[in-house]
Coordinates of C-alpha atoms and ligand atoms in Angstrom, one line a residue:
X1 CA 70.0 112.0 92.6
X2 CA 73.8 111.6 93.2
X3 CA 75.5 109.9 89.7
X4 CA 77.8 108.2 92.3
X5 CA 75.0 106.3 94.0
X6 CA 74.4 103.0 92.4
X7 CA 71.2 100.4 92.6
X8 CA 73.3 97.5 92.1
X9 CA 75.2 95.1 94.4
X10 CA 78.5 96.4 95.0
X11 CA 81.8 95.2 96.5
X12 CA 82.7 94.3 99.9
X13 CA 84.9 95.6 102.5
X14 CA 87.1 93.1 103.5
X15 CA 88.8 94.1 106.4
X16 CA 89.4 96.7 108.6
X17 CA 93.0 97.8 110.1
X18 CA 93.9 100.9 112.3
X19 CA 96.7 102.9 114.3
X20 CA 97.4 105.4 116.4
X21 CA 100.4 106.7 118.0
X22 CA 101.3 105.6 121.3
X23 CA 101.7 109.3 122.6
X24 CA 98.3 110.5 124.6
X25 CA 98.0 114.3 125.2
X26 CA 95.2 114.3 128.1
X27 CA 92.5 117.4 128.7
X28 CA 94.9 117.9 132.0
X29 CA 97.8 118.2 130.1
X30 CA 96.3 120.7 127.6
X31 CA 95.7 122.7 130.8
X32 CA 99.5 123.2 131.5
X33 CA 99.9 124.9 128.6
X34 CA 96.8 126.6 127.6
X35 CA 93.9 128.8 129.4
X36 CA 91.4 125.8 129.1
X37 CA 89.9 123.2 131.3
X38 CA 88.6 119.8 131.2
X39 CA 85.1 120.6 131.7
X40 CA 85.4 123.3 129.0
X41 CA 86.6 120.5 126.4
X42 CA 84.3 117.4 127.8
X43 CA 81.5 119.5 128.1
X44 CA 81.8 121.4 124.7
X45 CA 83.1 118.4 122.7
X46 CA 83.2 114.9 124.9
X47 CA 86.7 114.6 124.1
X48 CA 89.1 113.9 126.5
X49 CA 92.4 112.2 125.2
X50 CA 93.9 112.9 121.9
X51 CA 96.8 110.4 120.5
X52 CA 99.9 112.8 118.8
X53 CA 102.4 111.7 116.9
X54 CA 106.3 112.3 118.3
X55 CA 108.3 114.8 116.9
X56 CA 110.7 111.9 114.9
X57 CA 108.0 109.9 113.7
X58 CA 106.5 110.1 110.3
X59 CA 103.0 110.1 109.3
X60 CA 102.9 108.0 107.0
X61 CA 104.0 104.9 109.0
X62 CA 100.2 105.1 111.1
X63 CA 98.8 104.4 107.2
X64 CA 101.8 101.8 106.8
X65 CA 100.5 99.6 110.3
X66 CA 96.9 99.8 109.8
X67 CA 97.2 98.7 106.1
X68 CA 99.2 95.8 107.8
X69 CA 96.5 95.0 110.3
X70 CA 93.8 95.6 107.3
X71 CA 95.8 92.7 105.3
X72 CA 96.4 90.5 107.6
X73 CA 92.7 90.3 108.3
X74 CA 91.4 90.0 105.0
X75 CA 91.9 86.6 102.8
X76 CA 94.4 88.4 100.4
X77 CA 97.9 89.0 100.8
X78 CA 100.1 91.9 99.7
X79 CA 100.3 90.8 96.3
X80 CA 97.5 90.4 95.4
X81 CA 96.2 94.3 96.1
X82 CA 96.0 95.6 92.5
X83 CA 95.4 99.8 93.4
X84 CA 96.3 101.8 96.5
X85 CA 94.2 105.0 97.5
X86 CA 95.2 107.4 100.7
X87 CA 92.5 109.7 102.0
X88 CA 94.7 112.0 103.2
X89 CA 94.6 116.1 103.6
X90 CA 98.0 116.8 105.1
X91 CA 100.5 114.7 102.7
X92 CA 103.9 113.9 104.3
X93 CA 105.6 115.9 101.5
X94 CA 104.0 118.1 98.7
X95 CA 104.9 116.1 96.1
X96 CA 104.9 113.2 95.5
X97 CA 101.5 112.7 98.2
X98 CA 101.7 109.8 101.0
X99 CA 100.8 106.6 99.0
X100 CA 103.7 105.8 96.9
X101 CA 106.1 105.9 100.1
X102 CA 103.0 103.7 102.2
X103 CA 103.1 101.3 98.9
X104 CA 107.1 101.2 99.4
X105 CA 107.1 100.2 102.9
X106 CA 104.6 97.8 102.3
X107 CA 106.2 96.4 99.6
X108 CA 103.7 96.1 97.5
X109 CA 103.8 95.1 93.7
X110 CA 106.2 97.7 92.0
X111 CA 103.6 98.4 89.8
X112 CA 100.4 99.1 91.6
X113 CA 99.0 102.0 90.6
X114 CA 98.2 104.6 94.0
X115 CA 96.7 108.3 94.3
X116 CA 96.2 110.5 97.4
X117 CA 92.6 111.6 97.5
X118 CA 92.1 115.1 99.3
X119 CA 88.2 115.4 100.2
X120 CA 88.5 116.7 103.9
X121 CA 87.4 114.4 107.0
X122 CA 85.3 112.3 104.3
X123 CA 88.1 111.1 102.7
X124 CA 87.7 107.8 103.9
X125 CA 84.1 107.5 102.3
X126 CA 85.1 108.7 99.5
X127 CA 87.6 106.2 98.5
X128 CA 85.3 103.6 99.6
X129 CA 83.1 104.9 97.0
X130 CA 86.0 105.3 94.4
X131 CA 87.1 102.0 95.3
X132 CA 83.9 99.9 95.5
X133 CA 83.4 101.8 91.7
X134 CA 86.9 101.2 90.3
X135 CA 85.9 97.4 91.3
X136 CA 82.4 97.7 89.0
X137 CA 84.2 99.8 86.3
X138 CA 87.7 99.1 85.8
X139 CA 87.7 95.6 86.9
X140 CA 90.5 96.0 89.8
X141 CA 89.8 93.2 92.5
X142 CA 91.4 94.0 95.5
X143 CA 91.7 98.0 96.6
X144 CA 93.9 99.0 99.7
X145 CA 91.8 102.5 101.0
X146 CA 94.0 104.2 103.7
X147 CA 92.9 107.3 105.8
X148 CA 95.6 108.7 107.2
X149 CA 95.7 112.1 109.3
X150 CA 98.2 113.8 111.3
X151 CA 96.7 117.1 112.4
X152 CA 98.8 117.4 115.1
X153 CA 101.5 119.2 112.9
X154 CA 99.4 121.4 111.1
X155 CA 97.6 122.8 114.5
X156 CA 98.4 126.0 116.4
X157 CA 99.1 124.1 120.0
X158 CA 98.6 127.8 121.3
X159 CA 95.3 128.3 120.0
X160 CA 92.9 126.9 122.7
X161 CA 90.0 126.9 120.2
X162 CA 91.3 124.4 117.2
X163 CA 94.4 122.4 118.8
X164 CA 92.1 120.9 121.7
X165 CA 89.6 119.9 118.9
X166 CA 92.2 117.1 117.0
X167 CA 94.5 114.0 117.2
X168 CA 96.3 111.3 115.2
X169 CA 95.3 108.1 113.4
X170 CA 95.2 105.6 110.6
X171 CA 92.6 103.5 109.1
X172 CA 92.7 101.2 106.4
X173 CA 90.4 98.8 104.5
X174 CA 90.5 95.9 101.8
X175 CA 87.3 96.5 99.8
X176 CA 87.3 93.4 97.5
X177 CA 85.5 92.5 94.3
X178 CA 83.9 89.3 96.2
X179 CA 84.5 87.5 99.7
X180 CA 83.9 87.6 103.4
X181 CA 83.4 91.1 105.7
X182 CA 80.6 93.4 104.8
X183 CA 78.6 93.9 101.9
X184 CA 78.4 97.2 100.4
X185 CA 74.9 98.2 99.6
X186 CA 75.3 101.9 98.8
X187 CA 77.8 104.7 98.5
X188 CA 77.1 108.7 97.7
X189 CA 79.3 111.7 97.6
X190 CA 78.0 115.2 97.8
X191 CA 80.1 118.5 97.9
X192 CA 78.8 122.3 98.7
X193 CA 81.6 124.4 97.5
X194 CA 79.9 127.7 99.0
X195 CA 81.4 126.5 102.6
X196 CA 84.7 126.0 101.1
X197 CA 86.3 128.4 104.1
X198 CA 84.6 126.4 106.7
X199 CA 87.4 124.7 107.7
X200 CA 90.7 125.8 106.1
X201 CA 94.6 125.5 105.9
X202 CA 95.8 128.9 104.0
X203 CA 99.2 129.0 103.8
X204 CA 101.4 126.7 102.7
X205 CA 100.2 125.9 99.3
X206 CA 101.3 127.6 96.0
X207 CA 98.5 130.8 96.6
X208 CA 100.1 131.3 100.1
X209 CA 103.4 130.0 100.0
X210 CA 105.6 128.8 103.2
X211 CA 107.5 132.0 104.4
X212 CA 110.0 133.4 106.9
X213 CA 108.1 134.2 109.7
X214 CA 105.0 132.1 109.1
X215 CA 105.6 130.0 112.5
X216 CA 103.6 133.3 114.1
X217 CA 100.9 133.8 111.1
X218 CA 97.7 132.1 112.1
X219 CA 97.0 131.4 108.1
X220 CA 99.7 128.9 108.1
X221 CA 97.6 126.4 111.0
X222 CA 94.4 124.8 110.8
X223 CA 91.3 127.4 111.4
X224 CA 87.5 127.0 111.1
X225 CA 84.3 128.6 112.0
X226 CA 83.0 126.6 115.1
X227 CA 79.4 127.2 114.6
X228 CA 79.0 127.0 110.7
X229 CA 80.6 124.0 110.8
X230 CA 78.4 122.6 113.8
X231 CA 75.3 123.9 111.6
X232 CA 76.2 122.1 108.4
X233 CA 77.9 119.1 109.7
X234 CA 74.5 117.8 110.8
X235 CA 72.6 119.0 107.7
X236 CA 74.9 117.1 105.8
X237 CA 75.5 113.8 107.6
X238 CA 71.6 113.6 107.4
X239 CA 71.2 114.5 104.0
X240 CA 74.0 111.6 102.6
X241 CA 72.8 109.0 105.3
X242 CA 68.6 109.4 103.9
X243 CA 70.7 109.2 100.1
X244 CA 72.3 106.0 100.7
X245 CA 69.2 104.6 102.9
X246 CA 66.8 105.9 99.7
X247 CA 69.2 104.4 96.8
X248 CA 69.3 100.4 98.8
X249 CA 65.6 100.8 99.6
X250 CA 66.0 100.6 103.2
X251 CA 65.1 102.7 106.4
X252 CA 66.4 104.3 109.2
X253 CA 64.6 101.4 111.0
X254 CA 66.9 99.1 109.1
X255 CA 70.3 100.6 110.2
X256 CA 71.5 98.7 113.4
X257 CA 74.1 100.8 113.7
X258 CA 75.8 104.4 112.4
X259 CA 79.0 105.2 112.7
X260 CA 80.0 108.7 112.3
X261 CA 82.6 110.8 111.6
X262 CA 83.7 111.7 115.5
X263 CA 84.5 115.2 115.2
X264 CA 82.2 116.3 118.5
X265 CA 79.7 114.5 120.9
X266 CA 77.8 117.0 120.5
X267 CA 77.2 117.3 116.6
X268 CA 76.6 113.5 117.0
X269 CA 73.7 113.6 119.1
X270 CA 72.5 116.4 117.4
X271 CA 72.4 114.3 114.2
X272 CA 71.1 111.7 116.5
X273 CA 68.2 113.9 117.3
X274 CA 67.7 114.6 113.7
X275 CA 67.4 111.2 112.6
X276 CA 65.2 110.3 115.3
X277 CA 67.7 107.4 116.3
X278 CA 68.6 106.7 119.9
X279 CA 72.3 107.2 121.3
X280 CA 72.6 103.4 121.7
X281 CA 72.4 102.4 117.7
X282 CA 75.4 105.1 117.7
X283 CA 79.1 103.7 117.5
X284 CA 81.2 106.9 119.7
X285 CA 84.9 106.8 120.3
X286 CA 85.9 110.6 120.1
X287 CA 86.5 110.2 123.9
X288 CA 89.6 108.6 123.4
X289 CA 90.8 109.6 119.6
X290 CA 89.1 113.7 119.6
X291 CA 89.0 114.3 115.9
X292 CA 91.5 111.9 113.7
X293 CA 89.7 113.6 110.2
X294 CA 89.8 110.7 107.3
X295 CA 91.2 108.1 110.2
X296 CA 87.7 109.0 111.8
X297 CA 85.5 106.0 110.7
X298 CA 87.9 103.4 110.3
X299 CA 88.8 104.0 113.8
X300 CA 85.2 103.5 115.4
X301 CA 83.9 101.3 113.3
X302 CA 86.8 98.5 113.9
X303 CA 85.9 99.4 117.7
X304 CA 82.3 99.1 116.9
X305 CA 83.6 95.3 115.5
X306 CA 86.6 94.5 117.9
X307 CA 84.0 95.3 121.2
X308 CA 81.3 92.9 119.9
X309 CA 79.0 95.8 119.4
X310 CA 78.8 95.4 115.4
X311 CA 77.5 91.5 114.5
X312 CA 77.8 89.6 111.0
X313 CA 74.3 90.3 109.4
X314 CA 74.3 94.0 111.0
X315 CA 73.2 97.2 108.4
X316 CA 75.3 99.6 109.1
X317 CA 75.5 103.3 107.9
X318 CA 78.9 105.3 107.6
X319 CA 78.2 109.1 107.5
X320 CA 80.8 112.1 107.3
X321 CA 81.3 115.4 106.5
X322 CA 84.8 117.6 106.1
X323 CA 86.9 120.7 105.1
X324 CA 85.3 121.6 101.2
X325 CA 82.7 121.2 102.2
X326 CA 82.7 117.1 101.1
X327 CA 80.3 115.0 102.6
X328 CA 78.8 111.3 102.2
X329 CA 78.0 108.1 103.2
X330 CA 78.3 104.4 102.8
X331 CA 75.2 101.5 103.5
X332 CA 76.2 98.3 104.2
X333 CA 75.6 94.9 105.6
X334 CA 78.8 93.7 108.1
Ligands
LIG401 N1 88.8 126.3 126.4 C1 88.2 127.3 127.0 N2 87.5 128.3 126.3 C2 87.5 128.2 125.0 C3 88.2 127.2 124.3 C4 88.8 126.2 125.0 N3 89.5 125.2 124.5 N4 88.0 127.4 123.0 C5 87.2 128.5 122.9 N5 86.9 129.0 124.1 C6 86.2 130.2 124.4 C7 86.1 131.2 123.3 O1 87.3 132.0 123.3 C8 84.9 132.0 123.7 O2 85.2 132.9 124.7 P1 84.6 134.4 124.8 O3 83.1 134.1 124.9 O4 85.2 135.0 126.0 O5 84.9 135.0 123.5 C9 84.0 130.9 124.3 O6 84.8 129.8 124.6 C10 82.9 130.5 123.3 O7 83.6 130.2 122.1 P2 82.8 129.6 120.9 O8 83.7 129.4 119.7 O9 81.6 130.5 120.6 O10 82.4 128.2 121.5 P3 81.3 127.2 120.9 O11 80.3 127.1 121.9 O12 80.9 127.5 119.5 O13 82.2 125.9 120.9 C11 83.3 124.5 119.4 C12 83.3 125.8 120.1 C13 83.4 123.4 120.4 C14 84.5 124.4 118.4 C15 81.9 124.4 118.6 O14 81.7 125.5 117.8 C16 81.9 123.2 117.7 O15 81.7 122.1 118.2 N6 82.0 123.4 116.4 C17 82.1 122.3 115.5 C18 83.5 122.3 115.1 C19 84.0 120.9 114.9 O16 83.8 120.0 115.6 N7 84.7 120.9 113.9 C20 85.3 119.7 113.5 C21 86.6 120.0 112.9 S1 86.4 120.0 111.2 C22 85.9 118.6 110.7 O17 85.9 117.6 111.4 C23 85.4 118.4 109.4

């Protein structure tokens, strides 16, 4: 058993706040530029619209807006958020990462404590998990979690295998020590190490470092291998979601909705399958968004909310997996 999984009651999330850029980069654009199609992408991944940032605009302002909307919706205010954590992979400079510059322009207490967390697309599950167990342990109250992606910039827009795959987004939370919004039932983290080059960034970092010529070096974008990850991504997803589901003493049965990470439709139903759970107890936006990494769950699961689809009293199950490999899940009752 996980040490991160816990028996006990644990905090809530409060809110839920998202963003993405305005920009859309359509399956009939894509096909402009690259030898690709719109069946190709639909049919291989059911995305069809991606939202990309503009060259002049900065990540970090999609975690800034969605931690607005996530505040605004929750019954505390921006001083009363007592730690800041950003799920985020790409930072918008080395160092320092994204959240002191998101706690800036929030304007935040000047002396709330903030780290980046780097666990691949599960980022955002992760820092509920950090968050709903800084809450338990440390006795902080009030967490902003932010998941934050712009994979847009890190992509190879010529590489018609990875670049149609990805877009742009923020999500953010409250998670609270007590109050309204959904109770959090269970949390687990996992990691498998041995598929660390999965999913990979090379260059860049101090082992590869940025260097003349590196616009034409494929190390230096985002590359992964498409059918280990399809493999695993299900294996995993199932194995967190039956941890959480074991740890709260509930079933499958109970769960009136999951919300996935929305990497591919395909990997989805396949997890579907797995699970034995029909399509219709699945929350899917990757349509619209393609693959946003840590902005992932957020996104769908305030969709899931802001369409009607997810009620007060609902169990709902929050399962990713990402670049590490890191994967995990969150239980709770909305
Ligand atoms: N348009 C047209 N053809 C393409 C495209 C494209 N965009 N991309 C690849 N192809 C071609 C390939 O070049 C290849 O051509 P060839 O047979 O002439 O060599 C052919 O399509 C098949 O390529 P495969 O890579 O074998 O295609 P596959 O069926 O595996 O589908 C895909 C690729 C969609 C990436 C699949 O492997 C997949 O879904 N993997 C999961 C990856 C994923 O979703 N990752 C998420 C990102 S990471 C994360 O979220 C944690």
């Amino acid at each position: 058993m996980n040490e991160s999984c816990h028996k006990e009651t644990l905090p809530n999330i409060l809110s839920i706040g998202a963003a993405v850029p305005d920009k859309v980069v359509t399956n009939e654009d894509l096909e402009k530029t690259l030898d690709t199609s719109d069946e190709w992408i639909t049919s291989r991944t059911g995305i069809k619209h991606r939202h990309v940032l503009e060259e002049e605009e900065i990540p970090s302002s999609l975690g800034v807006d969605a931690s607005r909307e996530a505040i605004e919706e929750s019954p505390v205010g921006p001083e009363d958020i007592d730690l800041v954590v950003v799920a985020t992979n790409i930072s918008d400079m080395p160092i320092p990462g994204t959240s002191p510059f998101i706690v800036n322009e929030l304007g935040l207490s000047s002396d709330v404590p903030f780290f980046d967390l780097k666990a691949g697309c599960s980022g955002f599950l992760y820092a509920i998990d950090v968050a709903a167990n800084m809450i338990k342990g440390k006795g902080y109250e009030r967490i902003l979690i932010i998941g934050l992606e712009a994979l847009s910039r890190v992509v190879n827009w010529e590489d018609r295998s990875t670049c149609v795959l990805f877009g742009d987004g923020a999500g953010a939370s409250v998670i609270g020590a007590r109050g309204e919004g959904g109770r959090i039932l269970s949390t687990s983290m996992f990691g498998d190490p041995s598929k660390a080059k999965l999913i990979r960034l090379e260059g860049g970092g101090t082992r590869l470092p940025p260097a003349e010529g590196s616009e034409d070096d494929e190390r230096y974008y985002v590359r992964m291998e498409g059918k280990g990850v399809f493999k695993s991504a299900v294996n995993m997803m199932k194995r967190s979601s039956l941890n959480v589901l074991e740890d709260a003493g509930l079933a499958l049965s109970d769960v009136d909705w999951i919300v996935p990470h929305q990497a591919n439709i395909r990997i989805i139903k396949q997890l579907a399958k797995s699970l034995g759970v029909e399509m219709d107890r699945i929350i899917v936006n990757v349509e619209e968004y393609a693959n946003t990494s840590t902005a992932t769950i957020p996104l769908a699961f305030k969709e899931g909310l802001d369409e009607g689809s997810i009620e007060p009293g609902d169990v709902v199950l929050l399962t990713a997996f990402g670049a590490g490999a890191a994967y995990g899940a969150t239980l709770l009752e909305w």
